[in-house]
XYZ file of C-alpha atoms in Angstrom:
166
model
C 0.000 0.000 0.000
C 1.135 3.529 -0.706
C 0.459 5.952 2.117
C 0.581 9.626 1.141
C 1.417 11.829 4.123
C 0.031 15.320 4.547
C 3.413 16.672 3.462
C 3.117 14.766 0.176
C 5.731 12.200 1.162
C 4.872 8.704 -0.054
C 5.517 5.735 2.227
C 5.433 2.331 0.555
C 4.359 0.077 3.408
C 5.525 -3.073 1.628
C 9.042 -1.733 1.119
C 9.505 0.674 4.031
C 7.909 -1.297 6.901
C 8.449 -4.789 8.238
C 5.500 -7.111 8.971
C 5.250 -6.108 12.641
C 5.470 -2.416 11.753
C 2.744 -2.829 9.098
C 0.565 -4.407 11.792
C 1.048 -1.357 14.030
C 0.338 0.995 11.091
C -2.883 -0.891 10.287
C -3.964 -0.577 13.906
C -3.324 3.168 13.813
C -5.410 3.579 10.661
C -8.235 1.567 12.214
C -8.115 3.626 15.404
C -8.151 6.841 13.370
C -11.294 5.655 11.585
C -12.929 5.273 15.021
C -12.449 8.994 15.621
C -10.006 8.671 18.506
C -8.272 11.787 19.813
C -4.544 12.376 19.174
C -3.651 11.693 22.833
C -5.492 8.356 22.749
C -3.763 7.422 19.482
C -0.364 8.167 21.060
C -1.236 6.027 24.089
C -2.389 3.119 21.918
C 0.668 3.455 19.671
C 2.984 3.174 22.679
C 1.110 0.078 23.853
C 1.170 -1.530 20.391
C 4.929 -0.958 20.104
C 5.519 -2.528 23.528
C 3.220 -5.521 23.018
C 4.372 -6.259 19.485
C 2.810 -8.679 17.068
C 2.629 -12.454 16.710
C 4.510 -13.090 19.975
C 7.649 -11.506 18.524
C 8.073 -8.964 21.307
C 8.375 -5.200 21.178
C 8.444 -3.438 17.817
C 11.184 -0.935 17.021
C 9.706 1.914 15.010
C 11.567 2.699 11.798
C 11.756 6.296 10.545
C 8.972 5.440 8.063
C 6.671 4.090 10.802
C 7.423 7.086 13.019
C 6.585 9.488 10.172
C 3.417 7.576 9.353
C 2.303 7.504 13.007
C 2.856 11.244 13.424
C 0.945 11.876 10.214
C -1.997 9.751 11.370
C -2.024 11.616 14.700
C -2.015 14.922 12.777
C -4.970 13.682 10.687
C -6.851 12.967 13.916
C -6.242 16.543 15.072
C -7.470 17.888 11.712
C -10.557 15.681 11.775
C -11.434 16.858 15.283
C -10.911 20.501 14.298
C -7.835 20.920 16.507
C -5.453 21.695 13.645
C -5.671 23.392 10.270
C -6.206 21.143 7.288
C -3.721 20.909 4.419
C -3.893 23.325 1.505
C -3.360 20.741 -1.233
C -4.834 17.592 -2.744
C -3.430 14.893 -4.979
C -4.527 15.393 -8.593
C -6.066 11.945 -8.989
C -9.400 10.249 -9.572
C -11.106 7.861 -7.165
C -9.032 8.739 -4.112
C -8.717 6.078 -1.493
C -8.263 6.553 2.189
C -4.851 8.077 3.014
C -4.155 8.730 -0.674
C -3.674 12.477 -0.455
C -7.230 13.369 -1.415
C -8.375 13.966 -4.955
C -11.499 14.222 -7.051
C -14.446 11.903 -6.569
C -17.570 11.811 -8.764
C -20.691 12.588 -6.757
C -24.316 11.614 -7.367
C -25.207 15.045 -8.780
C -22.689 14.820 -11.629
C -20.079 17.034 -9.978
C -16.692 16.238 -8.538
C -16.198 16.245 -4.782
C -12.810 17.711 -3.847
C -11.013 15.931 -1.001
C -7.969 17.603 0.548
C -4.776 15.754 1.479
C -6.367 14.705 4.783
C -9.255 13.154 2.796
C -11.732 15.767 4.075
C -14.387 17.012 1.660
C -13.682 20.668 0.892
C -16.271 21.364 -1.783
C -17.665 20.333 -5.144
C -16.689 21.269 -8.681
C -19.331 21.758 -11.344
C -17.907 19.354 -13.924
C -20.784 19.293 -16.398
C -19.626 17.772 -19.655
C -16.021 17.294 -18.499
C -14.262 13.951 -18.592
C -11.758 13.348 -15.827
C -8.894 13.656 -18.324
C -10.197 17.097 -19.332
C -10.372 18.115 -15.671
C -6.726 17.098 -15.165
C -5.677 19.014 -18.279
C -7.611 22.030 -16.990
C -5.813 21.757 -13.647
C -2.425 21.654 -15.385
C -3.338 24.666 -17.540
C -4.741 26.730 -14.661
C -8.211 26.861 -16.218
C -11.753 26.997 -14.852
C -11.444 23.912 -12.597
C -8.114 25.117 -11.224
C -9.735 28.449 -10.339
C -12.626 26.666 -8.600
C -10.174 24.591 -6.577
C -8.140 27.691 -5.694
C -11.372 29.281 -4.437
C -11.680 26.305 -2.062
C -8.221 27.186 -0.703
C -6.527 24.189 -2.311
C -3.868 23.555 -4.905
C -3.158 20.292 -6.747
C 0.027 18.290 -6.342
C 1.212 15.803 -8.885
C 2.751 12.515 -7.824
C 5.553 11.781 -10.252
C 6.915 8.396 -11.223
C 9.782 8.336 -13.678
C 9.093 11.958 -14.635
C 5.438 11.266 -15.506
C 2.391 12.186 -13.413
C 0.608 9.220 -11.817
C -3.157 9.455 -11.458
C-alpha cells in the first residue's frame, strides 16, 4: 500500500515497513477511523509498540513508521478541528483513504474535492467534463483550477519516472 502523508511524502508500506510495523500501522489507521483523539492514538501506539505482534516482542519503530504515526495523529487533530487542514490535494481520480485526497464523482454529476487529509472541501461543477479534461484544466490553470483555488486548495502531482501518476 502507498500511504501519502500530509506533506506529500509517499511511504510504501511493503518496502519501508516490516510485517510487525505494518501491523502497528494498520492498527493506527483503524483507530483513526474510530475517531479517537490524538492523545489516545499516542497512548495506543505506545502500547502496540511494547506488546508487538505475533509473539515476537516489542516493535522498534523505523523512521517510516514514526513518520506515518505522526501523520496519522495529525490527521486525527485535523478531523477533530484541533489543527488546520492541508492546503493541497493529490490530482487523482477515485481517491482512497490516506491517498492524499483527490477528485471523486458525486451523485449530482459534480466532482467532490477531497484535501490531502481526505476531508471534503467542496464540489466542482464538472458538467460535460471527462476526468482527463479536468486534469488538463488543472495543469493549464483553467476553470477547474480556479474553482479549486477558491476552495483554498492547490493540486500536487505525484511523479513516477518523470510522468504524473493518477
